[in-house]
Short mmCIF file of C-alpha atoms in Angstrom, two decimals:
data_model
loop_
_atom_site.label_atom_id
_atom_site.label_comp_id
_atom_site.label_asym_id
_atom_site.label_seq_id
_atom_site.Cartn_x
_atom_site.Cartn_y
_atom_site.Cartn_z
CA MET A 1 60.67 15.24 78.45
CA SER A 2 62.80 18.28 79.90
CA THR A 3 64.54 18.90 83.31
CA PRO A 4 62.94 21.44 85.75
CA ARG A 5 65.01 24.55 86.38
CA PHE A 6 64.82 24.31 90.25
CA CYS A 7 64.56 21.42 92.73
CA SER A 8 61.09 21.01 94.03
CA GLN A 9 62.49 19.98 97.50
CA CYS A 10 65.13 22.55 98.31
CA GLY A 11 64.84 25.07 95.53
CA ALA A 12 68.41 24.64 94.39
CA PRO A 13 69.02 25.31 90.66
CA LEU A 14 69.22 22.18 88.55
CA THR A 15 71.42 21.37 85.63
CA ALA A 16 69.66 20.20 82.57
CA GLY A 17 69.53 16.47 82.30
CA VAL A 18 70.30 15.61 86.01
CA ARG A 19 68.21 13.00 87.72
CA PHE A 20 68.96 14.04 91.37
CA CYS A 21 69.33 17.41 93.06
CA GLY A 22 73.01 18.17 93.74
CA GLN A 23 72.07 20.01 96.91
CA CYS A 24 69.64 17.67 98.67
CA GLY A 25 69.76 14.57 96.56
CA HIS A 26 66.00 14.64 95.88
CA PRO A 27 65.04 12.90 92.65
CA VAL A 28 64.32 15.28 89.89
CA PRO A 29 61.08 14.48 88.09
CA ALA A 30 61.13 14.97 84.41
CA ALA A 31 59.03 17.89 83.31
CA PRO A 32 56.66 17.18 80.47
CA ALA A 33 57.98 18.27 77.16
CA ALA A 34 56.40 21.23 75.61
CA ALA A 35 53.79 20.16 73.23
CA VAL A 36 54.78 20.62 69.69
CA PRO A 37 52.12 22.65 68.06
CA GLN A 38 50.36 20.62 65.46
CA ALA A 39 49.65 22.16 62.17
CA PRO A 40 45.97 22.61 61.86
CA SER A 41 44.42 19.95 59.71
CA TYR A 42 43.15 21.33 56.48
CA ALA A 43 40.00 19.86 55.07
CA ALA A 44 39.64 20.33 51.39
CA PRO A 45 36.50 22.23 50.55
CA PRO A 46 33.74 20.11 49.05
CA PRO A 47 33.63 20.15 45.28
CA PRO A 48 31.20 22.59 43.81
CA PRO A 49 27.86 21.05 42.94
CA ILE A 50 27.55 19.84 39.38
CA ALA A 51 25.45 22.22 37.40
CA TYR A 52 22.26 20.59 36.04
CA GLN A 53 22.36 19.98 32.35
CA ALA A 54 19.15 19.36 30.49
CA PRO A 55 19.18 16.20 28.36
CA PRO A 56 19.71 16.84 24.66
CA PRO A 57 16.51 17.12 22.66
CA PRO A 58 15.53 14.01 20.71
CA PRO A 59 16.63 14.02 17.09
CA VAL A 60 14.09 15.50 14.74
CA GLN A 61 12.62 12.79 12.55
CA PRO A 62 12.19 13.84 8.94
CA ALA A 63 8.57 14.21 7.95
CA ARG A 64 7.31 11.23 6.01
CA ALA A 65 5.88 11.85 2.63
CA PRO A 66 2.22 10.85 2.40
CA SER A 67 1.73 7.35 1.04
CA PRO A 68 0.57 7.34 -2.55
CA ALA A 69 -2.97 6.24 -3.16
CA PRO A 70 -3.09 2.53 -3.86
CA ALA A 71 -3.32 1.63 -7.51
CA GLU A 72 -6.55 0.15 -8.86
CA PRO A 73 -5.53 -3.10 -10.52
CA ILE A 74 -7.41 -4.63 -13.41
CA VAL A 75 -8.58 -8.09 -12.35
CA ASN A 76 -10.18 -9.26 -15.58
CA ILE A 77 -11.50 -8.07 -18.94
CA ILE A 78 -14.62 -9.39 -20.65
CA ALA A 79 -15.11 -8.32 -24.24
CA GLY A 80 -18.16 -8.37 -26.47
CA LEU A 81 -21.04 -7.29 -24.20
CA ASN A 82 -23.87 -5.86 -26.33
CA HIS A 83 -26.59 -3.63 -24.94
CA HIS A 84 -29.68 -3.46 -27.15
CA ARG A 85 -31.68 -0.25 -27.16
CA GLY A 86 -34.28 1.65 -29.15
CA PHE A 87 -37.17 0.27 -31.14
CA MET A 88 -37.27 -3.52 -30.81
CA GLY A 89 -33.71 -3.39 -29.55
CA LEU A 90 -32.34 -2.72 -33.00
CA GLY A 91 -29.79 -0.24 -31.70
CA VAL A 92 -26.72 -1.88 -30.20
CA ASP A 93 -23.97 -0.46 -28.02
CA THR A 94 -20.92 -2.68 -27.57
CA TYR A 95 -18.92 -2.59 -24.35
CA THR A 96 -15.83 -4.23 -22.95
CA LEU A 97 -16.21 -4.93 -19.23
CA VAL A 98 -13.14 -4.13 -17.13
CA LEU A 99 -13.30 -5.63 -13.63
CA THR A 100 -11.40 -4.05 -10.73
CA PRO A 101 -11.65 -4.68 -6.97
CA GLY A 102 -13.87 -1.60 -6.61
CA ARG A 103 -15.96 -1.24 -9.75
CA MET A 104 -17.19 -2.56 -13.07
CA ILE A 105 -16.04 -0.32 -15.93
CA PHE A 106 -17.96 -0.55 -19.20
CA ALA A 107 -15.69 0.75 -21.96
CA ARG A 108 -17.80 1.62 -25.00
CA LEU A 109 -16.58 0.57 -28.43
CA ASP A 110 -17.81 2.66 -31.34
CA THR A 111 -17.43 1.78 -35.01
CA ASN A 112 -14.42 4.03 -35.58
CA THR A 113 -12.55 2.45 -32.67
CA MET A 114 -13.34 -1.06 -33.93
CA ASN A 115 -12.11 -0.21 -37.42
CA ALA A 116 -8.90 1.26 -35.97
CA LEU A 117 -8.32 -1.91 -33.94
CA VAL A 118 -8.87 -4.11 -37.02
CA GLU A 119 -6.30 -2.06 -38.95
CA GLU A 120 -3.84 -2.21 -36.05
CA ALA A 121 -4.16 -6.01 -35.91
CA ARG A 122 -3.52 -6.20 -39.67
CA GLN A 123 -0.46 -3.97 -39.43
CA GLN A 124 0.97 -6.08 -36.61
CA ALA A 125 0.58 -9.21 -38.75
CA LYS A 126 2.17 -7.44 -41.70
CA ALA A 127 5.14 -6.36 -39.56
CA GLN A 128 5.58 -10.01 -38.58
CA GLY A 129 5.96 -10.93 -42.26
CA LYS A 130 2.55 -12.54 -42.67
CA GLY A 131 0.90 -12.55 -46.08
CA ALA A 132 -2.59 -11.50 -47.07
CA MET A 133 -4.21 -14.59 -45.58
CA GLY A 134 -2.31 -14.23 -42.32
CA GLN A 135 -3.25 -10.56 -42.13
CA TRP A 136 -6.91 -11.40 -42.71
CA VAL A 137 -6.85 -13.98 -39.92
CA ALA A 138 -5.13 -11.48 -37.63
CA GLN A 139 -7.88 -8.94 -38.33
CA MET A 140 -10.39 -11.38 -36.91
CA GLY A 141 -8.48 -11.25 -33.65
CA TRP A 142 -8.71 -7.46 -33.29
CA ILE A 143 -10.38 -7.96 -29.92
CA ASN A 144 -7.07 -9.27 -28.54
CA VAL A 145 -5.39 -6.02 -29.56
CA HIS A 146 -8.15 -4.14 -27.80
CA ILE A 147 -7.68 -6.13 -24.58
CA GLN A 148 -3.90 -5.57 -24.66
CA ARG A 149 -4.43 -1.83 -24.94
CA LEU A 150 -6.88 -1.81 -22.05
CA GLN A 151 -4.49 -3.76 -19.83
CA ALA A 152 -1.88 -1.03 -20.32
CA LEU A 153 -4.24 1.74 -19.19
CA ALA A 154 -5.33 2.89 -15.75
CA PRO A 155 -9.07 2.52 -15.09
CA ASP A 156 -9.66 6.28 -15.10
CA ALA A 157 -7.77 6.57 -18.38
CA ILE A 158 -10.08 3.95 -19.90
CA LEU A 159 -13.12 6.03 -18.97
CA ALA A 160 -11.52 9.13 -20.46
CA GLN A 161 -10.30 7.49 -23.67
CA PHE A 162 -13.54 5.79 -24.72
CA PRO A 163 -16.48 8.21 -24.97
CA GLY A 164 -19.79 6.86 -23.70
CA SER A 165 -18.12 4.63 -21.11
CA PHE A 166 -19.43 4.37 -17.56
CA PHE A 167 -18.84 2.42 -14.38
CA VAL A 168 -20.85 0.76 -11.61
CA PRO A 169 -19.32 0.46 -8.10
CA ASN A 170 -19.16 -3.14 -6.94
CA ASN A 171 -20.89 -2.24 -3.68
CA ALA A 172 -23.83 -0.88 -5.71
CA VAL A 173 -24.51 -4.33 -7.23
CA SER A 174 -27.14 -6.40 -5.43
CA LYS A 175 -27.24 -9.29 -7.90
CA ALA A 176 -25.51 -10.44 -11.09
CA ARG A 177 -27.19 -13.21 -13.07
CA VAL A 178 -25.67 -15.11 -15.96
CA LYS A 179 -28.38 -16.78 -18.04
CA ARG A 180 -28.24 -19.12 -20.97
CA VAL A 181 -31.25 -18.17 -23.11
CA SER A 182 -32.67 -20.17 -25.98
CA THR A 183 -33.25 -18.15 -29.14
CA GLY A 184 -36.42 -20.14 -29.88
CA SER A 185 -35.34 -20.62 -33.50
CA TYR A 186 -35.95 -23.75 -35.48
CA ASP A 187 -32.64 -23.22 -37.21
CA ASP A 188 -30.15 -25.57 -35.55
CA ASN A 189 -27.35 -23.28 -36.69
CA THR A 190 -28.59 -20.46 -34.46
CA PRO A 191 -26.92 -20.90 -31.10
CA ASP A 192 -28.40 -19.97 -27.75
CA ARG A 193 -27.18 -16.71 -26.26
CA THR A 194 -25.65 -15.81 -22.92
CA GLU A 195 -27.12 -12.86 -21.06
CA LEU A 196 -25.78 -10.86 -18.12
CA HIS A 197 -28.38 -9.18 -15.89
CA LEU A 198 -27.22 -6.67 -13.28
CA ASP A 199 -29.39 -5.35 -10.45
CA THR A 200 -27.84 -2.20 -8.95
CA THR A 201 -28.88 0.69 -6.76
CA GLY A 202 -28.87 2.85 -9.89
CA GLY A 203 -31.05 0.57 -11.99
CA LYS A 204 -30.99 -2.66 -13.95
CA TYR A 205 -28.77 -3.54 -16.90
CA LYS A 206 -28.99 -6.30 -19.47
CA PHE A 207 -26.16 -7.33 -21.79
CA VAL A 208 -25.86 -10.08 -24.39
CA LEU A 209 -22.47 -11.75 -24.72
CA GLY A 210 -21.27 -11.49 -28.31
CA GLY A 211 -19.45 -14.08 -30.36
CA THR A 212 -16.19 -14.11 -28.39
CA GLY A 213 -16.23 -17.84 -27.75
CA MET A 214 -16.71 -17.37 -24.01
CA SER A 215 -19.11 -19.78 -22.34
CA ALA A 216 -21.69 -18.83 -19.73
CA LYS A 217 -19.70 -20.79 -17.14
CA GLU A 218 -16.50 -18.87 -17.88
CA LEU A 219 -18.34 -15.53 -17.79
CA LYS A 220 -19.75 -16.42 -14.36
CA GLN A 221 -16.33 -17.46 -13.04
CA ARG A 222 -14.74 -14.20 -14.16
CA LEU A 223 -17.45 -12.10 -12.55
CA GLN A 224 -17.09 -14.03 -9.29
CA GLN A 225 -13.48 -12.86 -9.00
CA THR A 226 -14.71 -9.41 -7.93
CA LEU A 227 -18.41 -9.86 -7.12
CA GLY A 228 -18.19 -13.20 -5.32
CA ALA A 229 -21.50 -14.67 -4.14
CA LEU A 230 -23.51 -11.91 -5.83
CA VAL A 231 -23.10 -13.79 -9.10
CA LYS A 232 -25.84 -16.33 -9.62
#
């Protein structure tokens, strides 16, 4: 607070800081102090808006290579199926049946192929140190060599390697019958034969199981692995 310059009662000049007028003794009111100018408050400007940023694009996934076609496994092999043809059935074609989940492949065996398999079986026995008798016995098992070679081939390669071969899709088979047929011979040394009859959308087939030692029951069980209830 500051002192007025003149007395408000008598007008006499006042000395700074006095409380009463020296002329008339009137109390001197304190004059309000000059207001100290306040510095204007400064408000910080608002921050600039954050610029919109688009999210990063998702990572590019490498293109997957197409899955390879599933392999066609060989489920079973049945050797020694003979198909009789011509006059009185005197002509014979021999097939080895290769069973897969999708088809029945009939690999034809001609005479040259059989002879080559017999020689291969003999050479294998010879390489194992077997003598003449052992080699002869091994030749009788040439069919085992044939089956081993088929197991190492893809089904399409079997069809290509053995001329005269063919296949029947499993879904084209309506019935497969395994029959034990009597030869009707009075010779007790002549055994009955096992026949395989196939009814398909492309026709009917009849095969006679050769002397491989396989029974009719075993033949039926092997066929059921891919044909199921169609085998009777």
